[in-house]
Every structure is written in structure tokens, then in C-alpha cells.
Short mmCIF file of C-alpha atoms in Angstrom, two decimals:
data_model
loop_
_atom_site.label_atom_id
_atom_site.label_comp_id
_atom_site.label_asym_id
_atom_site.label_seq_id
_atom_site.Cartn_x
_atom_site.Cartn_y
_atom_site.Cartn_z
CA UNK A 1 0.00 0.00 0.00
CA UNK A 2 1.32 3.41 -0.88
CA UNK A 3 1.58 6.44 1.38
CA UNK A 4 -1.91 7.42 2.67
CA UNK A 5 -3.75 10.16 0.83
CA UNK A 6 -4.75 11.56 4.17
CA UNK A 7 -2.51 12.87 6.91
CA UNK A 8 -2.89 11.73 10.49
CA UNK A 9 -4.90 14.78 11.53
CA UNK A 10 -7.18 14.30 8.53
CA UNK A 11 -7.73 10.62 9.25
CA UNK A 12 -8.58 11.56 12.84
CA UNK A 13 -11.14 14.11 11.67
CA UNK A 14 -12.74 11.60 9.30
CA UNK A 15 -12.96 8.70 11.75
CA UNK A 16 -14.18 10.90 14.60
CA UNK A 17 -16.96 12.29 12.44
CA UNK A 18 -18.09 8.90 11.16
CA UNK A 19 -17.96 7.25 14.59
CA UNK A 20 -19.78 10.15 16.28
CA UNK A 21 -22.45 10.16 13.61
CA UNK A 22 -23.24 6.48 14.34
CA UNK A 23 -23.04 6.10 18.11
CA UNK A 24 -22.44 2.56 19.39
CA UNK A 25 -22.20 1.15 15.90
CA UNK A 26 -19.33 -1.22 15.34
CA UNK A 27 -16.98 -0.27 12.50
CA UNK A 28 -14.30 -2.63 11.29
CA UNK A 29 -10.85 -1.14 10.83
CA UNK A 30 -10.98 -2.51 7.29
CA UNK A 31 -13.76 -0.09 6.37
CA UNK A 32 -11.67 2.88 7.42
CA UNK A 33 -8.56 1.39 5.88
CA UNK A 34 -10.27 1.29 2.51
CA UNK A 35 -12.03 4.63 2.77
CA UNK A 36 -8.94 6.48 3.97
CA UNK A 37 -6.38 4.45 2.04
CA UNK A 38 -4.30 3.84 5.16
CA UNK A 39 -2.74 0.90 6.97
CA UNK A 40 -4.68 -0.56 9.87
CA UNK A 41 -1.67 -0.07 12.14
CA UNK A 42 -1.69 3.68 11.41
CA UNK A 43 -5.43 3.84 12.00
CA UNK A 44 -5.06 2.06 15.34
CA UNK A 45 -2.65 4.75 16.46
CA UNK A 46 -5.01 7.45 15.19
CA UNK A 47 -7.86 5.93 17.17
CA UNK A 48 -5.66 5.98 20.25
CA UNK A 49 -5.53 9.77 19.92
CA UNK A 50 -9.32 9.98 19.53
CA UNK A 51 -9.86 7.72 22.53
CA UNK A 52 -7.45 9.64 24.76
CA UNK A 53 -8.97 12.99 23.82
CA UNK A 54 -12.66 12.10 24.21
CA UNK A 55 -11.98 10.35 27.49
CA UNK A 56 -9.91 13.23 28.82
CA UNK A 57 -12.77 15.63 28.02
CA UNK A 58 -15.29 13.03 29.26
CA UNK A 59 -17.37 13.45 26.10
CA UNK A 60 -17.04 9.96 24.72
CA UNK A 61 -15.54 6.51 24.96
CA UNK A 62 -13.99 4.36 22.26
CA UNK A 63 -14.48 0.64 22.69
CA UNK A 64 -12.52 -1.84 20.63
CA UNK A 65 -13.41 -5.48 20.29
CA UNK A 66 -10.98 -7.91 18.72
CA UNK A 67 -11.74 -11.06 16.76
CA UNK A 68 -14.24 -11.89 14.07
CA UNK A 69 -17.07 -9.73 15.35
CA UNK A 70 -14.57 -7.05 16.26
CA UNK A 71 -14.40 -3.38 15.53
CA UNK A 72 -14.48 0.06 17.02
CA UNK A 73 -17.45 1.97 18.34
CA UNK A 74 -17.91 5.34 19.94
CA UNK A 75 -20.16 5.93 22.93
CA UNK A 76 -20.95 9.58 23.58
CA UNK A 77 -20.67 10.64 27.21
CA UNK A 78 -21.75 13.69 29.12
CA UNK A 79 -19.51 14.91 31.93
CA UNK A 80 -21.19 14.85 35.34
CA UNK A 81 -20.96 18.62 35.69
CA UNK A 82 -22.63 19.11 32.32
CA UNK A 83 -25.40 16.74 33.37
CA UNK A 84 -26.04 18.64 36.56
CA UNK A 85 -25.98 21.97 34.77
CA UNK A 86 -28.35 20.65 32.12
CA UNK A 87 -30.90 19.38 34.67
CA UNK A 88 -30.68 22.68 36.49
CA UNK A 89 -31.37 24.69 33.32
CA UNK A 90 -34.16 22.30 32.35
CA UNK A 91 -35.73 22.70 35.79
CA UNK A 92 -35.58 26.50 35.57
CA UNK A 93 -37.42 26.27 32.27
CA UNK A 94 -39.99 23.75 33.54
CA UNK A 95 -41.01 25.66 36.68
CA UNK A 96 -42.12 28.77 34.78
CA UNK A 97 -45.69 29.47 35.98
CA UNK A 98 -46.99 29.89 32.42
CA UNK A 99 -46.35 26.18 31.87
CA UNK A 100 -49.10 25.19 34.33
CA UNK A 101 -52.20 23.84 32.60
CA UNK A 102 -55.69 23.28 34.00
CA UNK A 103 -55.66 20.15 36.15
CA UNK A 104 -52.13 20.74 37.39
CA UNK A 105 -50.45 19.42 34.26
CA UNK A 106 -47.26 20.99 32.93
CA UNK A 107 -46.80 21.97 29.30
CA UNK A 108 -43.37 20.77 28.17
CA UNK A 109 -44.07 19.47 24.66
CA UNK A 110 -41.78 22.16 23.24
CA UNK A 111 -38.84 20.96 25.34
CA UNK A 112 -39.13 17.27 24.50
CA UNK A 113 -39.25 18.07 20.77
CA UNK A 114 -36.26 20.38 20.75
CA UNK A 115 -33.20 18.63 19.26
CA UNK A 116 -30.61 20.00 21.69
CA UNK A 117 -32.74 19.26 24.74
CA UNK A 118 -33.64 15.77 23.58
CA UNK A 119 -30.00 15.06 22.75
CA UNK A 120 -28.91 15.81 26.33
CA UNK A 121 -31.85 13.96 27.90
CA UNK A 122 -31.15 10.91 25.74
CA UNK A 123 -27.42 11.00 26.50
CA UNK A 124 -28.27 10.92 30.19
CA UNK A 125 -30.74 8.04 29.87
CA UNK A 126 -28.31 6.08 27.68
CA UNK A 127 -25.62 6.61 30.28
CA UNK A 128 -27.59 5.83 33.44
CA UNK A 129 -29.70 2.90 32.28
CA UNK A 130 -28.28 -0.52 31.52
CA UNK A 131 -28.85 -1.48 27.88
CA UNK A 132 -26.36 -4.35 27.74
CA UNK A 133 -29.11 -6.98 27.79
CA UNK A 134 -31.65 -4.96 25.82
CA UNK A 135 -32.64 -5.98 22.31
CA UNK A 136 -34.75 -2.90 21.70
CA UNK A 137 -36.23 0.28 23.12
CA UNK A 138 -40.01 0.64 23.43
CA UNK A 139 -42.24 3.65 24.04
CA UNK A 140 -45.92 4.56 23.83
CA UNK A 141 -46.99 7.23 21.34
CA UNK A 142 -46.59 10.21 21.12
CA UNK A 143 -44.79 12.78 23.19
CA UNK A 144 -41.96 10.52 24.28
CA UNK A 145 -41.11 9.27 20.78
CA UNK A 146 -38.27 11.72 20.02
CA UNK A 147 -36.62 10.98 23.39
CA UNK A 148 -37.06 7.23 23.01
CA UNK A 149 -35.74 7.35 19.46
CA UNK A 150 -32.68 9.40 20.37
CA UNK A 151 -31.93 7.03 23.25
CA UNK A 152 -32.34 4.06 20.92
CA UNK A 153 -29.98 5.74 18.47
CA UNK A 154 -27.33 6.32 21.15
CA UNK A 155 -27.39 2.68 22.24
CA UNK A 156 -27.86 1.50 18.65
CA UNK A 157 -31.03 -0.53 19.21
CA UNK A 158 -34.24 -0.51 17.17
CA UNK A 159 -37.17 1.48 18.52
CA UNK A 160 -40.68 0.05 18.80
CA UNK A 161 -43.57 2.49 19.15
CA UNK A 162 -46.70 1.14 20.83
CA UNK A 163 -49.88 2.82 19.61
CA UNK A 164 -53.14 3.68 21.33
CA UNK A 165 -55.38 2.62 18.48
CA UNK A 166 -55.12 -0.05 15.83
CA UNK A 167 -54.05 1.12 12.34
CA UNK A 168 -54.65 -0.57 9.03
CA UNK A 169 -50.99 -0.11 8.06
CA UNK A 170 -49.68 -2.27 10.89
CA UNK A 171 -51.16 -5.65 9.95
CA UNK A 172 -52.54 -7.90 12.70
CA UNK A 173 -52.02 -6.55 16.19
CA UNK A 174 -52.09 -7.51 19.86
CA UNK A 175 -53.72 -5.15 22.32
CA UNK A 176 -54.06 -4.78 26.09
CA UNK A 177 -56.11 -2.42 28.24
CA UNK A 178 -54.67 -0.50 31.15
CA UNK A 179 -55.64 2.19 33.60
CA UNK A 180 -53.75 5.46 33.10
CA UNK A 181 -52.52 6.91 36.37
CA UNK A 182 -52.45 10.41 34.85
CA UNK A 183 -56.07 10.55 33.72
CA UNK A 184 -57.69 7.64 35.61
CA UNK A 185 -59.29 6.30 32.44
CA UNK A 186 -59.03 2.87 30.83
CA UNK A 187 -56.84 3.08 27.76
CA UNK A 188 -55.64 0.71 25.10
CA UNK A 189 -52.17 -0.23 23.86
CA UNK A 190 -51.80 -1.79 20.44
CA UNK A 191 -48.78 -3.29 18.76
CA UNK A 192 -48.24 -5.08 15.47
CA UNK A 193 -47.61 -8.80 15.92
CA UNK A 194 -44.52 -8.38 13.77
CA UNK A 195 -42.95 -5.73 15.98
CA UNK A 196 -41.27 -7.84 18.66
CA UNK A 197 -39.79 -11.36 18.35
CA UNK A 198 -40.50 -13.79 21.21
CA UNK A 199 -37.84 -13.77 23.90
CA UNK A 200 -36.90 -10.12 23.39
CA UNK A 201 -35.74 -7.95 26.26
CA UNK A 202 -36.81 -4.34 26.04
CA UNK A 203 -36.07 -1.08 27.84
CA UNK A 204 -39.01 1.28 28.11
CA UNK A 205 -38.44 5.02 27.63
CA UNK A 206 -41.17 7.59 28.14
CA UNK A 207 -41.49 11.26 28.93
CA UNK A 208 -43.49 11.08 32.14
CA UNK A 209 -44.57 8.67 34.85
CA UNK A 210 -47.17 9.22 37.55
CA UNK A 211 -48.61 6.01 38.98
CA UNK A 212 -46.86 3.72 36.56
CA UNK A 213 -50.09 2.54 34.93
CA UNK A 214 -48.76 2.95 31.40
CA UNK A 215 -45.57 1.09 32.30
CA UNK A 216 -47.68 -1.62 33.97
CA UNK A 217 -49.64 -1.91 30.71
CA UNK A 218 -46.35 -2.21 28.83
CA UNK A 219 -45.29 -5.11 31.06
CA UNK A 220 -48.61 -6.83 30.27
CA UNK A 221 -48.27 -6.15 26.56
CA UNK A 222 -44.72 -7.49 26.47
CA UNK A 223 -45.92 -10.69 28.18
CA UNK A 224 -48.27 -11.20 25.24
CA UNK A 225 -45.20 -11.12 23.00
CA UNK A 226 -43.21 -13.45 25.30
CA UNK A 227 -40.93 -10.47 25.79
CA UNK A 228 -39.71 -8.86 28.97
CA UNK A 229 -39.15 -5.28 30.22
CA UNK A 230 -35.62 -5.19 31.66
CA UNK A 231 -35.37 -1.47 32.38
CA UNK A 232 -37.32 1.74 32.36
CA UNK A 233 -36.41 5.40 32.18
CA UNK A 234 -38.37 8.64 31.94
CA UNK A 235 -37.61 12.32 31.71
CA UNK A 236 -39.72 13.09 34.77
CA UNK A 237 -41.66 11.12 37.38
CA UNK A 238 -43.90 12.39 40.15
CA UNK A 239 -42.35 11.87 43.59
CA UNK A 240 -45.66 10.38 44.84
CA UNK A 241 -46.61 7.55 44.81
CA UNK A 242 -43.08 6.37 45.65
CA UNK A 243 -43.97 2.82 44.69
CA UNK A 244 -44.81 2.92 40.98
CA UNK A 245 -47.05 0.06 39.89
CA UNK A 246 -44.53 -0.87 37.23
CA UNK A 247 -41.54 -1.55 39.45
CA UNK A 248 -38.28 0.37 39.31
CA UNK A 249 -37.89 3.27 36.89
CA UNK A 250 -35.08 5.81 36.49
CA UNK A 251 -36.28 9.40 36.08
CA UNK A 252 -33.96 12.32 35.34
CA UNK A 253 -36.20 14.67 37.31
CA UNK A 254 -38.77 14.37 40.08
CA UNK A 255 -41.93 16.45 39.92
CA UNK A 256 -42.55 17.24 43.59
CA UNK A 257 -45.64 19.43 43.32
CA UNK A 258 -47.64 21.80 41.13
CA UNK A 259 -49.69 24.51 42.81
CA UNK A 260 -52.24 25.88 40.34
CA UNK A 261 -53.24 28.71 42.69
CA UNK A 262 -49.81 30.14 43.48
CA UNK A 263 -48.16 29.09 40.22
CA UNK A 264 -45.45 27.34 42.16
CA UNK A 265 -43.85 24.23 40.64
CA UNK A 266 -41.30 22.14 42.52
CA UNK A 267 -38.93 19.93 40.56
CA UNK A 268 -35.72 18.30 41.74
CA UNK A 269 -33.03 16.29 39.99
CA UNK A 270 -32.78 12.55 40.65
CA UNK A 271 -29.75 12.65 42.94
CA UNK A 272 -29.51 8.86 42.85
CA UNK A 273 -28.11 9.16 39.31
CA UNK A 274 -24.75 10.08 40.76
CA UNK A 275 -24.72 7.68 43.69
CA UNK A 276 -23.97 4.58 41.64
CA UNK B 1 -2.01 31.93 27.23
CA UNK B 2 0.35 29.04 27.81
CA UNK B 3 1.04 26.14 25.48
CA UNK B 4 -2.19 24.20 24.79
CA UNK B 5 -2.84 21.10 26.86
CA UNK B 6 -4.01 19.38 23.71
CA UNK B 7 -2.03 18.65 20.58
CA UNK B 8 -3.36 19.54 17.14
CA UNK B 9 -4.62 16.03 16.42
CA UNK B 10 -6.36 15.94 19.80
CA UNK B 11 -8.01 19.32 19.28
CA UNK B 12 -9.22 18.08 15.91
CA UNK B 13 -10.74 14.94 17.45
CA UNK B 14 -12.48 16.99 20.15
CA UNK B 15 -13.94 19.64 17.84
CA UNK B 16 -15.01 17.12 15.21
CA UNK B 17 -16.85 15.06 17.81
CA UNK B 18 -18.62 18.04 19.37
CA UNK B 19 -19.58 19.57 16.01
CA UNK B 20 -20.81 16.24 14.61
CA UNK B 21 -22.84 15.55 17.73
CA UNK B 22 -24.73 18.83 17.24
CA UNK B 23 -25.34 19.19 13.52
CA UNK B 24 -25.99 22.71 12.25
CA UNK B 25 -25.50 24.21 15.68
CA UNK B 26 -23.36 27.29 15.74
CA UNK B 27 -20.36 27.11 18.09
CA UNK B 28 -18.27 30.16 18.86
CA UNK B 29 -14.51 29.71 18.63
CA UNK B 30 -14.38 31.08 22.16
CA UNK B 31 -16.15 28.01 23.52
CA UNK B 32 -13.55 25.70 22.02
CA UNK B 33 -10.73 28.03 22.99
CA UNK B 34 -11.76 27.76 26.62
CA UNK B 35 -12.53 24.05 26.61
CA UNK B 36 -9.33 23.09 24.83
CA UNK B 37 -7.14 25.81 26.30
CA UNK B 38 -5.92 26.89 22.87
CA UNK B 39 -5.60 30.10 20.88
CA UNK B 40 -8.36 30.90 18.42
CA UNK B 41 -5.81 31.19 15.63
CA UNK B 42 -4.67 27.62 16.23
CA UNK B 43 -8.24 26.40 16.35
CA UNK B 44 -9.01 28.12 13.05
CA UNK B 45 -6.18 26.19 11.43
CA UNK B 46 -7.43 22.95 13.03
CA UNK B 47 -10.90 23.57 11.66
CA UNK B 48 -9.40 24.05 8.22
CA UNK B 49 -8.15 20.45 8.42
CA UNK B 50 -11.59 19.21 9.51
CA UNK B 51 -13.28 21.15 6.72
CA UNK B 52 -10.89 19.92 4.04
CA UNK B 53 -11.22 16.31 5.14
CA UNK B 54 -15.01 16.13 5.46
CA UNK B 55 -15.46 17.92 2.16
CA UNK B 56 -12.96 15.68 0.40
CA UNK B 57 -14.83 12.60 1.64
CA UNK B 58 -18.17 14.37 0.96
CA UNK B 59 -19.42 13.47 4.44
CA UNK B 60 -19.83 16.95 5.83
CA UNK B 61 -19.42 20.68 5.41
CA UNK B 62 -18.06 23.23 7.83
CA UNK B 63 -19.64 26.67 7.60
CA UNK B 64 -18.09 29.64 9.33
CA UNK B 65 -19.86 32.91 9.92
CA UNK B 66 -17.98 35.97 11.08
CA UNK B 67 -19.21 38.84 13.21
CA UNK B 68 -21.27 39.01 16.39
CA UNK B 69 -23.55 36.09 15.59
CA UNK B 70 -20.61 34.22 14.13
CA UNK B 71 -19.34 30.74 14.71
CA UNK B 72 -18.73 27.37 13.18
CA UNK B 73 -21.25 24.68 12.38
CA UNK B 74 -21.04 21.27 10.79
CA UNK B 75 -23.55 20.02 8.26
CA UNK B 76 -23.44 16.26 7.66
CA UNK B 77 -23.53 15.24 4.01
CA UNK B 78 -24.04 11.96 2.26
CA UNK B 79 -22.11 11.34 -0.97
CA UNK B 80 -24.34 10.85 -3.99
CA UNK B 81 -23.15 7.28 -4.48
CA UNK B 82 -23.97 6.43 -0.88
CA UNK B 83 -27.43 7.92 -1.34
CA UNK B 84 -28.11 5.83 -4.41
CA UNK B 85 -26.80 2.68 -2.74
CA UNK B 86 -28.91 3.38 0.33
CA UNK B 87 -32.13 3.81 -1.68
CA UNK B 88 -31.35 0.65 -3.60
CA UNK B 89 -30.86 -1.37 -0.40
CA UNK B 90 -33.97 0.16 1.13
CA UNK B 91 -35.97 -0.74 -1.97
CA UNK B 92 -34.76 -4.35 -1.87
CA UNK B 93 -35.94 -4.55 1.71
CA UNK B 94 -39.29 -2.88 0.99
CA UNK B 95 -40.31 -5.07 -1.94
CA UNK B 96 -40.15 -8.31 0.06
CA UNK B 97 -43.55 -10.00 -0.49
CA UNK B 98 -44.01 -10.67 3.25
CA UNK B 99 -44.32 -6.92 3.76
CA UNK B 100 -47.64 -6.78 1.88
CA UNK B 101 -50.62 -6.28 4.19
CA UNK B 102 -54.33 -6.76 3.47
CA UNK B 103 -55.57 -3.81 1.42
CA UNK B 104 -52.29 -3.44 -0.47
CA UNK B 105 -50.49 -1.61 2.34
CA UNK B 106 -46.81 -2.21 3.01
CA UNK B 107 -45.44 -2.93 6.47
CA UNK B 108 -42.34 -0.82 7.01
CA UNK B 109 -42.69 0.33 10.61
CA UNK B 110 -39.53 -1.57 11.51
CA UNK B 111 -37.49 0.36 8.93
CA UNK B 112 -38.63 3.83 9.93
CA UNK B 113 -37.82 3.12 13.57
CA UNK B 114 -34.35 1.73 12.98
CA UNK B 115 -31.68 4.31 13.93
CA UNK B 116 -29.31 3.63 11.02
CA UNK B 117 -32.09 3.68 8.43
CA UNK B 118 -33.68 6.82 9.83
CA UNK B 119 -30.29 8.53 9.99
CA UNK B 120 -29.72 8.03 6.25
CA UNK B 121 -33.29 8.95 5.30
CA UNK B 122 -33.07 12.12 7.37
CA UNK B 123 -29.67 13.04 5.94
CA UNK B 124 -31.18 12.80 2.47
CA UNK B 125 -34.24 14.88 3.33
CA UNK B 126 -32.09 17.48 5.08
CA UNK B 127 -29.87 17.66 2.02
CA UNK B 128 -32.54 17.78 -0.70
CA UNK B 129 -35.12 20.04 0.89
CA UNK B 130 -34.58 23.72 1.47
CA UNK B 131 -34.72 24.59 5.17
CA UNK B 132 -33.16 28.05 4.92
CA UNK B 133 -36.48 29.81 5.46
CA UNK B 134 -37.94 27.22 7.80
CA UNK B 135 -38.51 28.03 11.46
CA UNK B 136 -39.54 24.49 12.37
CA UNK B 137 -40.31 21.00 11.16
CA UNK B 138 -43.83 19.60 11.55
CA UNK B 139 -45.21 16.08 11.28
CA UNK B 140 -48.40 14.19 12.15
CA UNK B 141 -48.21 11.38 14.72
CA UNK B 142 -46.97 8.62 14.79
CA UNK B 143 -44.95 6.59 12.35
CA UNK B 144 -43.10 9.54 10.83
CA UNK B 145 -42.00 11.05 14.13
CA UNK B 146 -38.49 9.50 14.28
CA UNK B 147 -37.77 10.59 10.69
CA UNK B 148 -39.16 14.08 11.25
CA UNK B 149 -37.22 14.42 14.49
CA UNK B 150 -33.93 13.29 12.96
CA UNK B 151 -34.42 15.69 10.06
CA UNK B 152 -35.19 18.49 12.51
CA UNK B 153 -32.06 17.58 14.44
CA UNK B 154 -29.89 17.70 11.31
CA UNK B 155 -31.15 21.14 10.33
CA UNK B 156 -31.26 22.24 13.98
CA UNK B 157 -34.90 23.30 14.07
CA UNK B 158 -37.57 22.46 16.66
CA UNK B 159 -40.02 19.70 15.82
CA UNK B 160 -43.78 20.10 16.22
CA UNK B 161 -45.89 16.94 16.37
CA UNK B 162 -49.52 17.33 15.31
CA UNK B 163 -51.84 14.87 17.06
CA UNK B 164 -54.99 13.10 15.95
CA UNK B 165 -56.86 13.58 19.20
CA UNK B 166 -56.87 16.29 21.82
CA UNK B 167 -54.91 15.56 25.02
CA UNK B 168 -55.32 17.11 28.44
CA UNK B 169 -51.56 17.69 28.71
CA UNK B 170 -51.44 20.06 25.74
CA UNK B 171 -53.59 22.92 27.01
CA UNK B 172 -56.02 24.62 24.63
CA UNK B 173 -55.82 23.38 21.07
CA UNK B 174 -56.82 24.18 17.49
CA UNK B 175 -58.16 21.39 15.31
CA UNK B 176 -59.09 20.84 11.66
CA UNK B 177 -60.76 17.95 9.87
CA UNK B 178 -59.42 16.43 6.67
CA UNK B 179 -60.05 13.51 4.39
CA UNK B 180 -57.29 10.91 4.45
CA UNK B 181 -56.32 9.76 0.97
CA UNK B 182 -55.03 6.47 2.36
CA UNK B 183 -58.19 5.38 4.15
CA UNK B 184 -60.86 7.65 2.66
CA UNK B 185 -62.15 8.60 6.11
CA UNK B 186 -62.54 12.01 7.73
CA UNK B 187 -59.85 12.49 10.34
CA UNK B 188 -58.86 15.16 12.79
CA UNK B 189 -55.64 17.06 13.41
CA UNK B 190 -55.09 18.75 16.72
CA UNK B 191 -52.33 21.07 17.86
CA UNK B 192 -51.72 23.02 21.04
CA UNK B 193 -52.21 26.76 20.57
CA UNK B 194 -48.79 27.27 22.12
CA UNK B 195 -46.99 25.09 19.58
CA UNK B 196 -46.49 27.52 16.70
CA UNK B 197 -46.03 31.31 16.81
CA UNK B 198 -47.89 33.38 14.20
CA UNK B 199 -45.86 34.03 11.07
CA UNK B 200 -43.87 30.79 11.30
CA UNK B 201 -42.71 28.95 8.21
CA UNK B 202 -42.68 25.19 8.52
CA UNK B 203 -41.41 22.21 6.52
CA UNK B 204 -43.58 19.12 6.75
CA UNK B 205 -41.91 15.70 7.02
CA UNK B 206 -43.89 12.46 6.95
CA UNK B 207 -43.32 8.82 6.14
CA UNK B 208 -45.86 8.37 3.37
CA UNK B 209 -48.03 10.33 0.95
CA UNK B 210 -50.83 8.99 -1.22
CA UNK B 211 -53.35 11.63 -2.27
CA UNK B 212 -51.87 14.40 -0.17
CA UNK B 213 -54.95 14.67 2.07
CA UNK B 214 -52.93 14.75 5.28
CA UNK B 215 -50.60 17.37 3.85
CA UNK B 216 -53.64 19.36 2.68
CA UNK B 217 -54.96 19.20 6.24
CA UNK B 218 -51.62 20.43 7.49
CA UNK B 219 -51.84 23.46 5.18
CA UNK B 220 -55.29 24.22 6.62
CA UNK B 221 -54.09 23.75 10.18
CA UNK B 222 -51.10 26.02 9.64
CA UNK B 223 -53.42 28.72 8.28
CA UNK B 224 -55.25 28.65 11.60
CA UNK B 225 -51.92 29.48 13.24
CA UNK B 226 -51.10 32.20 10.69
CA UNK B 227 -48.24 29.96 9.69
CA UNK B 228 -47.20 28.64 6.29
CA UNK B 229 -45.92 25.34 4.87
CA UNK B 230 -42.83 26.20 2.79
CA UNK B 231 -41.71 22.67 1.95
CA UNK B 232 -42.66 19.06 2.24
CA UNK B 233 -40.74 15.78 2.15
CA UNK B 234 -41.65 12.13 2.68
CA UNK B 235 -39.88 8.82 2.66
CA UNK B 236 -42.22 7.42 0.03
CA UNK B 237 -45.08 8.70 -2.13
CA UNK B 238 -47.35 6.78 -4.46
CA UNK B 239 -46.68 7.63 -8.11
CA UNK B 240 -50.42 8.11 -8.69
CA UNK B 241 -52.10 10.54 -8.42
CA UNK B 242 -49.28 12.66 -9.85
CA UNK B 243 -50.91 15.84 -8.64
CA UNK B 244 -51.01 15.62 -4.87
CA UNK B 245 -53.72 17.77 -3.31
CA UNK B 246 -51.11 19.44 -1.14
CA UNK B 247 -48.88 20.85 -3.86
CA UNK B 248 -45.21 19.92 -4.35
CA UNK B 249 -43.60 17.30 -2.14
CA UNK B 250 -40.18 15.64 -2.32
CA UNK B 251 -40.24 11.87 -1.79
CA UNK B 252 -37.09 9.74 -1.58
CA UNK B 253 -38.93 6.80 -3.16
CA UNK B 254 -41.96 6.32 -5.39
CA UNK B 255 -44.32 3.44 -4.71
CA UNK B 256 -45.37 2.42 -8.22
CA UNK B 257 -47.64 -0.52 -7.45
CA UNK B 258 -48.46 -3.29 -4.99
CA UNK B 259 -49.97 -6.51 -6.32
CA UNK B 260 -51.53 -8.44 -3.47
CA UNK B 261 -52.12 -11.51 -5.66
CA UNK B 262 -48.65 -11.97 -7.10
CA UNK B 263 -46.79 -10.41 -4.18
CA UNK B 264 -45.05 -8.02 -6.53
CA UNK B 265 -44.12 -4.57 -5.27
CA UNK B 266 -42.64 -1.91 -7.53
CA UNK B 267 -40.66 0.92 -5.99
CA UNK B 268 -38.30 3.33 -7.70
CA UNK B 269 -35.98 6.06 -6.42
CA UNK B 270 -36.90 9.69 -7.01
CA UNK B 271 -34.45 10.41 -9.83
CA UNK B 272 -35.26 14.10 -9.66
CA UNK B 273 -33.19 14.30 -6.47
CA UNK B 274 -30.04 14.31 -8.56
CA UNK B 275 -31.23 16.58 -11.34
CA UNK B 276 -31.04 19.79 -9.32
#
């Protein structure tokens, strides 16, 4: 092989961009070797620089696996200080009195559809939940879909969106009924039979949890697929009831209280995130 | 300022990762200067390397703006050959006979929820549609949400998700009725009054378009907000009718025909994408 077309610094720029653009996806050194016309040994050294830098700044990790299924993947990370600052800024935004809706609900649809916000939320969920055993990420339509999708993207797992009504474009479906803790009504969850193979392990991501009724319904639905919920994370959970009907769930924030009369909203970060 | 803690190749890795992780977001040189403890002049040279490399590989562009609102942003790009290969692979997957559902619908929910697939689809939509004038991206729940969100992320605009039913957690809403071309039924679109400021220009992203009824409904809904649809893109549109009721729309693929009896599906790429 002749001298590489690209200099070291150029190869580093190229590989960093490709790896960052596909978080947690395994790339073989051969792919880069071809694309950048460089020896694998040189690329290994280049990747050492990338690894050292991202880890020193705490913004990412490079994992290498050797052998047949081997390759390199990049896992974005968020420094602890950045996480705390982000939750603080998010809280300041969420407690604005004009966000209070009739019934004591909070309007935050704008925040969980904003790319930068969702990126940080998803990075935190991907970092604090355990996806090692998970085959896929599941969520219930609609508000939590961007967050669930971005989390799925960061851990490189497919997303499955459970719907509330049956659609003709999904083929035959399985449905369960559940009682929503937020509204107290009986609701339906519907999922295409094709969506989840038997034996799958899923992590549930949603935007909000009150009593855990939706998550309970998800457990029931997964049973119908011979699948199992192995983890659960939400942007925000109410502090009460402490025992959610669905079992353990990791929220980024706790909603302590909403006072419609005074306009006071109390939200606190989930301190347990940093006690691992 | 003392000698930088980070070497050139390390600064390049750091900046490339941060810029790639936040597509189209403007970063001031000052931010990097602080984080990497380096002079702006050195960073400018580093960014020249990043720019040259990504542009040579056709995987990204670096735009710099000078002045008060100045900064650097990275725009991911997909080489034309990669685009064509991607659409070809996607087509091969889509025409599998087992994807045909009763009524001549195609099952492709798995594909538009898979991170790698959605990433490439979104990169193509971001590249072929004009977002310069757009204030936000809009979509209608549910299947197209991951694609719309990823596109919004790439062009760094907020996403707005229009719902089919009114929800208590959205505050007061505006709704319109429309006739769905896919099912022939009258359906509803609902959006929180807070979601879109008057005067906004939006680009609509969806997974599928048949007659354009949903997109027509979106035009009507936007009018209620004093907003305007300035562009529209979908993963796949039926070839017929050629005149969609909604006006122009850019699909990545055309669905030519589905034959339930023979199991034959015809799909072709939108060749016009490369005739600009």
C-alpha cells in the first residue's frame, strides 16, 4: 500500500466524524482502511488519539473489540458537571408558571421536541440505564417518541412504538387495556404482531410517569409477546406515589408538586443518578 | 495563554466530535478556545483540516460565519453514491412479499424506527429540501415522528408533532378535519395553541403520501396558526395521483404498485433528487 492520501490529523477528523455520527455502531478497521487508504496499524494509532482525547474531556468513549465480530465503536458521554448543569437549566425552564395547565399538568411538549434538549436527555438516559441486555427500546406514542428514538440511536437498538389505536398499516395486532394513572381512564395499547420477536428484552423510555399505569400496561403487553421489560427510564416522574405500579424506573427529574393557585412548581433532579 | 494542553490532532478529534454531535448548531470559537485551552488562531487552522477532510470525503461541510452572531457549524452530508446505494438497499428490503398487508399496504414500521435507516433517510431529506427559510419541522403522529425528528435535528430546528386527538396535557388546542387519501375517512388534526407562533414557516416531514390529504390538512391547520408550509418531504409517495392535493412534495422513493395476488411490489428512487 502506498503512502496514505490523508494525513494523520485528517484521518482523525474523518474517523471521529463517522464514529460520532453512528453512536455505538461497530466499525471494522478494514472499512476505514479502505475509505482512507491507510494501513490498519496507522489507524489504530489514530484511534488511540481519539480515545485519549474524548476520554480526557469526558465526552465519549472508544471501545474496541478484537476477533471476528470485532471493531471500534464510539459511545458519547456527558460529563457529570454538564449533566447537573443541564438538569438545572431544564428545571428553571420547567417551573415557569406559564407552563401550568388546568388540572395541574405541565406543558413541556416544546422541550421534548427540541433537538438539543432531547439530545442531552437521551445522552443521560443512555448513560444511566443498563442497555447491555436490551434488544430494543419501546415507548408509547406520542410525546416521548423523540426521546425514546434518540436514546435508541445512542445505544444502537431498534425502537418500537406502541400505539393507542389499531391502524390498518400495521397488519394484525395484539392489544391490552390498562388504567392510566395520569387521567384515571381505561386506555388501550396496540402493537403489530410483527414488531417484537418472542424472547426479546426491552427497555421502556417515556417522557413522564405518575402512577406507573402505562408502564404496567407495557409489562402486560410485552408478556403477550413473550418479551420482557428489563429497564425503564423517563424524563420526569412524580415523587408520589413512591412505589410505581410498574416496578423500578429511572427518572432524570422528580416532579414534587404543582400549585395551580400560586403558580409554584417544585422539581428536583434525581440525585440517585450520581450515587452509583 | 500558555502552550495548549491538547495537541493539534487531539483538538481536531475533540472539535469534530462536538460539532458532529450537534449538527448545524453554531459554536463560537471562544467556547472551544476555553474548553481546549488553545488560541483561536490555532483552532481556526485545526478547523481548516476538519473542513478539508469532510469535504474531500463528501461526508460533511463546515460553515463559518464571522461577526457578532458568528461561529462554526457542521452540516453532515451523504455522498451521492452512498445515497443511491442506500435507496437501492432500502428498496430491496421494501419489496419483500411478506411486507404486503391486506388492502395493499406495506409494512415498514420496523425500517422507519431503525436508527441507522432513519439517519440516512433524514440526511437525504435534510440535504434535498430547502430549510433556509424554515422556522420548524412539523409532522403528524406517529410513524413519521423519528424521521421528522432526525431531520429536525440535522437542520437544527424544533419539531412540532400534530396529534390526531386532543390531550389534556397540551392545554387549549386548534383542530381541523381532513379527508385521508389512504383510508378515505374524515380524520382530525389537533395542535396546542402554544406550539407555533404566528408568522412561522414550517417544513412538513412524513413517512408516506398517497393523495396528499394529510398534507392538505396540514396546510389548513397552519393557516389557523397564521403559519405557512414552505416545503414538504416524505420517505415514500405513491406515483399516482401525480398531482397531490397538497402541492409539491419531495419523496425519496416512489411506490409504483403493490400486487396483493402476485406479491409483486414496484418501488423506484426519485431520480429528480439528482437533477437539481
